[in-house]
JSON list of C-alpha atoms in Angstrom, two decimals:
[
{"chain": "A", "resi": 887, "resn": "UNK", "atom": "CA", "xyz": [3.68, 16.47, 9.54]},
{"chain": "A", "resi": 888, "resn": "UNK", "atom": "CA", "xyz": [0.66, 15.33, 10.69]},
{"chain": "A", "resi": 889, "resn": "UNK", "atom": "CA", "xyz": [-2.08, 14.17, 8.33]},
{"chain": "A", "resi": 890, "resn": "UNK", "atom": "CA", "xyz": [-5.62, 13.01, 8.84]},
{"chain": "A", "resi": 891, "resn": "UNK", "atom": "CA", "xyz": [-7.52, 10.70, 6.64]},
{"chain": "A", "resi": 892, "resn": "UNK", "atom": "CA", "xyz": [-9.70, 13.39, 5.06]},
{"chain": "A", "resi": 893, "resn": "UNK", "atom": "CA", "xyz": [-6.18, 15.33, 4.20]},
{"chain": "A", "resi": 894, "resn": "UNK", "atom": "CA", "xyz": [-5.28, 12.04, 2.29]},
{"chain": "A", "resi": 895, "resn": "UNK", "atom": "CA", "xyz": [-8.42, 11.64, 1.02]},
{"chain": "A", "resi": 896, "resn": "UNK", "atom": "CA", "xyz": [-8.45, 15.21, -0.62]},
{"chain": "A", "resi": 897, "resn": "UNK", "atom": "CA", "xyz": [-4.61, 14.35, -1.80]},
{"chain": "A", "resi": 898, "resn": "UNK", "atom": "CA", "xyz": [-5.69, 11.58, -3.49]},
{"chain": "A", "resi": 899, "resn": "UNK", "atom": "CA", "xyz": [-8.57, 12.42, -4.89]},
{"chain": "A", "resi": 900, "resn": "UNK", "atom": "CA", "xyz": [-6.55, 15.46, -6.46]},
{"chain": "A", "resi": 901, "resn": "UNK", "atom": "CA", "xyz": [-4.66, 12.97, -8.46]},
{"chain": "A", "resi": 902, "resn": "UNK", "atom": "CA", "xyz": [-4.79, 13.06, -12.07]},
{"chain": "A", "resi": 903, "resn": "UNK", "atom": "CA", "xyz": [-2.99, 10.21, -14.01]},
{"chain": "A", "resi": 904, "resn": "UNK", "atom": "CA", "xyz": [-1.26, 8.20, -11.16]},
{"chain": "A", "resi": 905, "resn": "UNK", "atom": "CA", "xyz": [-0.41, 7.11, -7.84]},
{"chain": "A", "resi": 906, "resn": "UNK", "atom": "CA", "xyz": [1.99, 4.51, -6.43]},
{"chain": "A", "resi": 907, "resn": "UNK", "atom": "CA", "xyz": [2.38, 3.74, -2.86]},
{"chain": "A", "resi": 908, "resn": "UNK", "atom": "CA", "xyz": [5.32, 1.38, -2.17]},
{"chain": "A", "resi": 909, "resn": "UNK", "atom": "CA", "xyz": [5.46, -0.86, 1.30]},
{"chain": "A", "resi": 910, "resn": "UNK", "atom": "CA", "xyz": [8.60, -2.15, 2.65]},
{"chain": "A", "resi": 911, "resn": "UNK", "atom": "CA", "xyz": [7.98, -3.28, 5.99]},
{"chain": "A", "resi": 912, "resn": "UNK", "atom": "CA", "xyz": [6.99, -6.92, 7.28]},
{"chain": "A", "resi": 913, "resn": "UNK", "atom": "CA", "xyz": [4.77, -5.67, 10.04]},
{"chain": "A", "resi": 914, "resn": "UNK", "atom": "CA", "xyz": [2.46, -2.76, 10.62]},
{"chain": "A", "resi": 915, "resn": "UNK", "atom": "CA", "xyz": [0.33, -1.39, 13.78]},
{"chain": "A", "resi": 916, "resn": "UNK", "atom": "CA", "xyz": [-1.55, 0.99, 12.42]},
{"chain": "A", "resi": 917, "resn": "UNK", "atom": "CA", "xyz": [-4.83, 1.91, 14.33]},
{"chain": "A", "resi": 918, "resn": "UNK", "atom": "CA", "xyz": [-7.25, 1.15, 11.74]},
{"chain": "A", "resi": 919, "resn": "UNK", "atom": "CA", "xyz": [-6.18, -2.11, 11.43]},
{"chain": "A", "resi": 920, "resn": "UNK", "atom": "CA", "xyz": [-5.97, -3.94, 14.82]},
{"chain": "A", "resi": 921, "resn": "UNK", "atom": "CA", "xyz": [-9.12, -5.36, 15.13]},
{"chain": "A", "resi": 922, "resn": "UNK", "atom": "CA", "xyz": [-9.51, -6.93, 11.53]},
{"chain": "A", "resi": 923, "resn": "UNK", "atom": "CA", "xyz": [-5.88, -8.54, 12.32]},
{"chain": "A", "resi": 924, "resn": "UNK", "atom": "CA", "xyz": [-7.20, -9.96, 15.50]},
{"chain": "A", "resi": 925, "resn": "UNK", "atom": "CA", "xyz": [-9.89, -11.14, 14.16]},
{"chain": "A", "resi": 926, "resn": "UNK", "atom": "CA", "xyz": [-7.91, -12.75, 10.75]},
{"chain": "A", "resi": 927, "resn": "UNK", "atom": "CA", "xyz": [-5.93, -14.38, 13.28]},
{"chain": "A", "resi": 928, "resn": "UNK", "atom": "CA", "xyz": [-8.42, -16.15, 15.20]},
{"chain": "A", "resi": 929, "resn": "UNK", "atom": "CA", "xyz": [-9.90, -17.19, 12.01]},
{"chain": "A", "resi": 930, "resn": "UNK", "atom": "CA", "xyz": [-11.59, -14.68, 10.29]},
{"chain": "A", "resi": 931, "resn": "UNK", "atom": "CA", "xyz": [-11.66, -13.94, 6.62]},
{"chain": "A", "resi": 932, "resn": "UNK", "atom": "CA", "xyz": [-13.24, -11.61, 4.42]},
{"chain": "A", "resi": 933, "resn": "UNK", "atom": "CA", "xyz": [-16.37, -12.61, 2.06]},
{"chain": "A", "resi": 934, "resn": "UNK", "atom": "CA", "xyz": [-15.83, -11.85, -1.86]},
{"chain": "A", "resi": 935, "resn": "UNK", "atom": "CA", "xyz": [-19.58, -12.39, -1.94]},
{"chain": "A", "resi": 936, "resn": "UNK", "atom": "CA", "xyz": [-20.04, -9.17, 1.09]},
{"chain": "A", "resi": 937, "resn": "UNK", "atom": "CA", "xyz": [-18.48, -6.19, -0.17]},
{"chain": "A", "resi": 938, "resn": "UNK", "atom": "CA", "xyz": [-20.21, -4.20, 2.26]},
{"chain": "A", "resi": 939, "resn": "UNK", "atom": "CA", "xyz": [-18.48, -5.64, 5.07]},
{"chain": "A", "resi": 940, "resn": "UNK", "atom": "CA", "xyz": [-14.74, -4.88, 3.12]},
{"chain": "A", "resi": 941, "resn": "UNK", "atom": "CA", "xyz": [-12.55, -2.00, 4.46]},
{"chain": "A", "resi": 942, "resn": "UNK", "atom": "CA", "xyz": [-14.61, 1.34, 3.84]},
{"chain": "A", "resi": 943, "resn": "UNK", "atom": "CA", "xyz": [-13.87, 4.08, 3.22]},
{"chain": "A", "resi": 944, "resn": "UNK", "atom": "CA", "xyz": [-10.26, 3.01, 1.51]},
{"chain": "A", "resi": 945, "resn": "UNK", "atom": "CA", "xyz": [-11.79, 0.93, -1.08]},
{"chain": "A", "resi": 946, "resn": "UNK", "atom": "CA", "xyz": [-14.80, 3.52, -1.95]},
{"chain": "A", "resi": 947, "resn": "UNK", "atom": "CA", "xyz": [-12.00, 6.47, -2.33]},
{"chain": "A", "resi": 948, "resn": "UNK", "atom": "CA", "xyz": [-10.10, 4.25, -4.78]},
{"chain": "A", "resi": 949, "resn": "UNK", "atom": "CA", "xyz": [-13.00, 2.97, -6.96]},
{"chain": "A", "resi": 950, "resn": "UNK", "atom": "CA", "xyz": [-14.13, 6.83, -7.10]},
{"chain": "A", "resi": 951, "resn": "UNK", "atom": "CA", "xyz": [-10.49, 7.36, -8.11]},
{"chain": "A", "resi": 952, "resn": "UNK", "atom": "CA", "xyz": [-10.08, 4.64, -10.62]},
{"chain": "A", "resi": 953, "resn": "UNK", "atom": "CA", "xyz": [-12.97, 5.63, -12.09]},
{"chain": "A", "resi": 954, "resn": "UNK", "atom": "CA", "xyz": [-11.45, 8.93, -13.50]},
{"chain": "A", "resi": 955, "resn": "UNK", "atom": "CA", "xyz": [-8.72, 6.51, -14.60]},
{"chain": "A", "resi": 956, "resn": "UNK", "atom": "CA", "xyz": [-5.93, 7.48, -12.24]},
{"chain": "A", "resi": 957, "resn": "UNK", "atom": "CA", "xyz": [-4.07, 4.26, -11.90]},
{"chain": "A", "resi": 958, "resn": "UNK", "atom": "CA", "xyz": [-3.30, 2.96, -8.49]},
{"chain": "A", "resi": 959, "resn": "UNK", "atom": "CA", "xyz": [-0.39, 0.81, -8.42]},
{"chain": "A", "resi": 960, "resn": "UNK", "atom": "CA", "xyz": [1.09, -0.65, -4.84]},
{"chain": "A", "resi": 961, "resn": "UNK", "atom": "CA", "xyz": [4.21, -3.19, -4.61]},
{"chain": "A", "resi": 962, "resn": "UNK", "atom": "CA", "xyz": [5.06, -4.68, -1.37]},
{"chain": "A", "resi": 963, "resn": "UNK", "atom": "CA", "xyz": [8.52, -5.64, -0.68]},
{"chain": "A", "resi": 964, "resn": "UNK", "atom": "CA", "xyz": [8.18, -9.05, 1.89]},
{"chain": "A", "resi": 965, "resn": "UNK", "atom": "CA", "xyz": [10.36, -11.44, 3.89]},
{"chain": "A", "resi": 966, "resn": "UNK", "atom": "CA", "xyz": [10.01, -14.73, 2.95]},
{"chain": "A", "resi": 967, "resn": "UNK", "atom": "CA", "xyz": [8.09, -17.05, 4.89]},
{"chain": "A", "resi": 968, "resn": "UNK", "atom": "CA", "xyz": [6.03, -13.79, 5.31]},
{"chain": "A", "resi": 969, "resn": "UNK", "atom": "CA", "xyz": [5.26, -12.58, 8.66]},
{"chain": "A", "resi": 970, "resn": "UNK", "atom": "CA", "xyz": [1.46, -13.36, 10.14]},
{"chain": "A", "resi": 971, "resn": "UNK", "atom": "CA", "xyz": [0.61, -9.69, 9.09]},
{"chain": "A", "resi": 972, "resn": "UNK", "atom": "CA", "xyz": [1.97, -9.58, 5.54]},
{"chain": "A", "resi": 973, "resn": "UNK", "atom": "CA", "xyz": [-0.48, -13.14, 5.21]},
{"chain": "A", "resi": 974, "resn": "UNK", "atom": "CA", "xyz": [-3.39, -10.92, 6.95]},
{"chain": "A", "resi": 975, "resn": "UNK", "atom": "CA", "xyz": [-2.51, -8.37, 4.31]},
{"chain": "A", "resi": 976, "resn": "UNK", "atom": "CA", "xyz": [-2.33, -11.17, 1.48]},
{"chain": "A", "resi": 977, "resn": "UNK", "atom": "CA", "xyz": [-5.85, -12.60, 2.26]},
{"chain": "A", "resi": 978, "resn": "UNK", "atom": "CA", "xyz": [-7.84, -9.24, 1.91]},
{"chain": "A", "resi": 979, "resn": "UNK", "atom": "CA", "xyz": [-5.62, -7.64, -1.10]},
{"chain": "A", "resi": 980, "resn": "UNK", "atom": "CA", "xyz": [-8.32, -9.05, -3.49]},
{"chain": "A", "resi": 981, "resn": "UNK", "atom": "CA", "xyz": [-10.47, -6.15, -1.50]},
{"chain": "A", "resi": 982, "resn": "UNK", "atom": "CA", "xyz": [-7.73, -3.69, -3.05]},
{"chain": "A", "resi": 983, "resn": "UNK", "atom": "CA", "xyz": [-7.79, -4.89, -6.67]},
{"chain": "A", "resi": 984, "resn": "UNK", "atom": "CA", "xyz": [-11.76, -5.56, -6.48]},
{"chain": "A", "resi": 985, "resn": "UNK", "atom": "CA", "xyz": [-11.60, -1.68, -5.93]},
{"chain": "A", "resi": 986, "resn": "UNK", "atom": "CA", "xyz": [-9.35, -0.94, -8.61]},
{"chain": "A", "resi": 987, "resn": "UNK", "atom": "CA", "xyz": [-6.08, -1.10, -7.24]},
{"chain": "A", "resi": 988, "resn": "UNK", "atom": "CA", "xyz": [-2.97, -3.32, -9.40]},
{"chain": "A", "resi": 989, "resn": "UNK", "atom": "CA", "xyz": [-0.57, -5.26, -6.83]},
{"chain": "A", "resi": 990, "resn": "UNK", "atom": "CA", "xyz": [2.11, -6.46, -6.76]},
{"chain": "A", "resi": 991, "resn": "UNK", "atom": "CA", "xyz": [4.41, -8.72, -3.94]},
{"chain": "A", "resi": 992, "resn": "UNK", "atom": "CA", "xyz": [8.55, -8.87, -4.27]},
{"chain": "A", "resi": 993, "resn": "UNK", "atom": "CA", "xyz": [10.20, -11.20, -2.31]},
{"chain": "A", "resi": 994, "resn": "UNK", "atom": "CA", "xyz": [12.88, -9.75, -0.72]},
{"chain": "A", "resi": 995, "resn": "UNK", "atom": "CA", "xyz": [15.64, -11.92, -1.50]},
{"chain": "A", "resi": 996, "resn": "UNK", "atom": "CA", "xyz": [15.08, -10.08, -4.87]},
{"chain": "A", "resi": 997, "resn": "UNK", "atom": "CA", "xyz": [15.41, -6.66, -3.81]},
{"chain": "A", "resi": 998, "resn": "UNK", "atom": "CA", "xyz": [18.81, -7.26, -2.31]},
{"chain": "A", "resi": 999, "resn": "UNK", "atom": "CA", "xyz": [20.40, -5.36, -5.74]},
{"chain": "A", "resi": 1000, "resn": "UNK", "atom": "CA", "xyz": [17.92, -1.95, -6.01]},
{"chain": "A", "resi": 1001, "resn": "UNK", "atom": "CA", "xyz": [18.44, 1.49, -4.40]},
{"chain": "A", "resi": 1002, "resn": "UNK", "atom": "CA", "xyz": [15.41, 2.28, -2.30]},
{"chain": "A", "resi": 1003, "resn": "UNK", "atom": "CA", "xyz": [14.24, 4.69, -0.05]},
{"chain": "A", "resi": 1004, "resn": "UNK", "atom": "CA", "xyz": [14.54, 4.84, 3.75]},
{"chain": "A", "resi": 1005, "resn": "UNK", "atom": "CA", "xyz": [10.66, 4.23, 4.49]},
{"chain": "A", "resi": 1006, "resn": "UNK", "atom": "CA", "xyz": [7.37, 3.52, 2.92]},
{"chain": "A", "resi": 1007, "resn": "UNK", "atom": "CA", "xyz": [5.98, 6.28, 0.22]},
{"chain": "A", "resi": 1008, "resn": "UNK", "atom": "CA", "xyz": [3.41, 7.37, -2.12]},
{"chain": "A", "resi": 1009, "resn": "UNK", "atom": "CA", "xyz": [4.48, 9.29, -5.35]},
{"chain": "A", "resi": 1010, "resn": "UNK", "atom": "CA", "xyz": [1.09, 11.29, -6.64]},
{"chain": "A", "resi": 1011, "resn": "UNK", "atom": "CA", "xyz": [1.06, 12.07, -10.70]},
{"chain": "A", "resi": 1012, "resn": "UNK", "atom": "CA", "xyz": [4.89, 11.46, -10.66]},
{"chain": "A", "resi": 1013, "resn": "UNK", "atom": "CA", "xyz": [5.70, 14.99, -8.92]},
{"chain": "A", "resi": 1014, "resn": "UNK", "atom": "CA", "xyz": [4.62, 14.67, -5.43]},
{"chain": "A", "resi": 1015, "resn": "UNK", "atom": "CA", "xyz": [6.23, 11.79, -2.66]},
{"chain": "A", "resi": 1016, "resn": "UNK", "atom": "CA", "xyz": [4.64, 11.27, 0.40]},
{"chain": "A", "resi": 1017, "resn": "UNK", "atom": "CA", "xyz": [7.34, 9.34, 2.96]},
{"chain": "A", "resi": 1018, "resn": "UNK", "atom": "CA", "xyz": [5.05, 7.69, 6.23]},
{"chain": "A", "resi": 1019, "resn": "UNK", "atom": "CA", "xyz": [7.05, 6.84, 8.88]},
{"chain": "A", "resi": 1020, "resn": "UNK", "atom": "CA", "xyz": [6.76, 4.19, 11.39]},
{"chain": "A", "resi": 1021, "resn": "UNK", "atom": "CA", "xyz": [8.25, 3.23, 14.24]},
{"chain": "A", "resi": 1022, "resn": "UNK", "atom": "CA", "xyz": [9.60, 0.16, 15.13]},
{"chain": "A", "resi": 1023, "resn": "UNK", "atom": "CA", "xyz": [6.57, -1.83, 16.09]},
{"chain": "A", "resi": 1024, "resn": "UNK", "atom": "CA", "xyz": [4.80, -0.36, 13.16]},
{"chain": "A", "resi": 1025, "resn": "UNK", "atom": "CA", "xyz": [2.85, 2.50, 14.23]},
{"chain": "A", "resi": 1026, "resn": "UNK", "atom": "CA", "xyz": [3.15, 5.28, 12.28]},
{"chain": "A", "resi": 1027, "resn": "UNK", "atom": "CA", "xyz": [4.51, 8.42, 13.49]},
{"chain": "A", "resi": 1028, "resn": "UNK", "atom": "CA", "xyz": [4.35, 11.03, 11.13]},
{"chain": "A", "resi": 1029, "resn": "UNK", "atom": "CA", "xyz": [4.49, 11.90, 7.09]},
{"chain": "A", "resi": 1030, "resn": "UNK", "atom": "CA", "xyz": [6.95, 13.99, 5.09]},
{"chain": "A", "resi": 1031, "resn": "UNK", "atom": "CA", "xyz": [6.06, 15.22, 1.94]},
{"chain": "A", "resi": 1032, "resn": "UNK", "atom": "CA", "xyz": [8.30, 16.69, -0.96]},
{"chain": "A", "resi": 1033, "resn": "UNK", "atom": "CA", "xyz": [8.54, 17.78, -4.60]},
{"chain": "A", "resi": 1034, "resn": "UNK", "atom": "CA", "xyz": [12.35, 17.17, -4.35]},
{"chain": "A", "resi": 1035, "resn": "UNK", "atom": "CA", "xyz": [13.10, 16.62, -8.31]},
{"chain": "A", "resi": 1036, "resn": "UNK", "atom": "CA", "xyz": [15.81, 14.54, -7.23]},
{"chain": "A", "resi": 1037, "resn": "UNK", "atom": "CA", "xyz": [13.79, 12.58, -4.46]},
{"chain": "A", "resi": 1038, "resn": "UNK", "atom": "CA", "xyz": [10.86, 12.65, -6.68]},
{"chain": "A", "resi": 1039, "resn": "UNK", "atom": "CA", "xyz": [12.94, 10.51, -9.48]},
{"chain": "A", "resi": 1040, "resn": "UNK", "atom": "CA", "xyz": [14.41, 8.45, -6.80]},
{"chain": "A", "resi": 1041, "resn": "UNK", "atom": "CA", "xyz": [11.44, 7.51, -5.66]},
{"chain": "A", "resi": 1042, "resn": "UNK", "atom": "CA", "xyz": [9.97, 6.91, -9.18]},
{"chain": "A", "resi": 1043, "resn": "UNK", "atom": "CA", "xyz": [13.22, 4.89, -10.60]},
{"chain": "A", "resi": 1044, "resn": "UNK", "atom": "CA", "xyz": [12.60, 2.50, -6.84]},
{"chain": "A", "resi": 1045, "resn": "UNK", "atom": "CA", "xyz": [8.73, 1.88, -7.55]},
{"chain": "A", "resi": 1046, "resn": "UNK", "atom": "CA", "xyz": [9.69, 0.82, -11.32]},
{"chain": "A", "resi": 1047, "resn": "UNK", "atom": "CA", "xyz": [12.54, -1.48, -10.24]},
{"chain": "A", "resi": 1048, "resn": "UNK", "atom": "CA", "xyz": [10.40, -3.36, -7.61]},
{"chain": "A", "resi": 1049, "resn": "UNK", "atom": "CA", "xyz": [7.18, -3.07, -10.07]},
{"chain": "A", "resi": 1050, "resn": "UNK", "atom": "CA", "xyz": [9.03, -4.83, -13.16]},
{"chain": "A", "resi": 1051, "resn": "UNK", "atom": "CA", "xyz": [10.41, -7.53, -11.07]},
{"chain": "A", "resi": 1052, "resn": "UNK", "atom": "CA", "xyz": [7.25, -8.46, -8.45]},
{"chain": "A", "resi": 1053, "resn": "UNK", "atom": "CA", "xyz": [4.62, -10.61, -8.64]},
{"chain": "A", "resi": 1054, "resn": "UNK", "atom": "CA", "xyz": [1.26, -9.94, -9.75]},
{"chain": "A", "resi": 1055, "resn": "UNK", "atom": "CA", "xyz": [-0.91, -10.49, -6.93]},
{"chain": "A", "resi": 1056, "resn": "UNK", "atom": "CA", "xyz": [-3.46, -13.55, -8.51]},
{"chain": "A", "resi": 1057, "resn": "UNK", "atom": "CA", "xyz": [0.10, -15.24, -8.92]},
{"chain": "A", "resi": 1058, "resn": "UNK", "atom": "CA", "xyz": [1.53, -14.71, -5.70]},
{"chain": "A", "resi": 1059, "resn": "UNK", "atom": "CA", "xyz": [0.90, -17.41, -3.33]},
{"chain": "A", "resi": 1060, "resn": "UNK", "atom": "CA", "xyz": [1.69, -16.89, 0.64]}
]
């Protein structure tokens, strides 16, 4: 399935308790986000004084969110060291919670015991999971979406495992 970001947007913003989005992978290549890792890695880092120069129109879509108080939870599964992207990723999060967003990192190394899915998801007010797949070098290819009761509560049971044992993100040094 293909989806654009105003489909997403209009998913999201159709939420009405929660949404958790669960990341698995040590490197991405998504479009949106080539430049800004360029430019982290000759240097560059975001201002916490200049929120108009943060990632728009993410950040905007989850403050509007939050503010109906839909809770936005993300966990990222990482390899430890972490690879240059995951610390790109790191250095901006505070963007993400700024916004509204909780976060949370899991080493790896401490994942080795939980069942999880195949690829990166979102699960929308507990009913709804949203699968994006990527290919090998991170771009991603396309999204699946089901309301599976027994993929949904996979899914769910997978977020809570990584959520209970990861980091907070203030305490999660890269």
């Amino acid at each position: 399935m293909s989806q654009s970001l105003t489909d997403f947007s209009d998913l999201i913003r159709s939420v009405q308790e929660s949404a958790v989005h669960l990341e698995m992978r040590d490197t991405y290549g998504v479009e949106n986000e080539i430049e800004g890792f360029a430019a982290w890695k000759q240097g560059r880092r975001l201002d916490p004084e200049d929120r108009a120069s943060w990632w728009r129109p993410w950040l905007d879509l989850v403050e509007e969110v939050t503010a109906k108080g839909v809770v936005i939870r993300r966990a990222r599964i990482v390899s430890e060291p972490v690879s240059d992207y995951i610390a790109f990723e790191h250095s901006g999060t505070f963007t993400n919670v700024a916004a509204g967003e909780q976060i949370r990192w899991l080493p790896r190394r401490s994942a080795s015991d939980l069942a999880l899915p195949g690829n990166d998801f979102w699960l929308f007010d507990g009913r709804l999971v949203q699968f994006n797949v990527f290919d090998g070098v991170g771009r991603w290819v396309h999204t699946d979406q089901t309301e599976d009761p027994a993929v949904v509560e996979l899914c769910a049971s997978a977020f809570e495992a990584v959520w209970e044992r990861a980091i907070p993100h203030e305490k999660y040094a890269v």
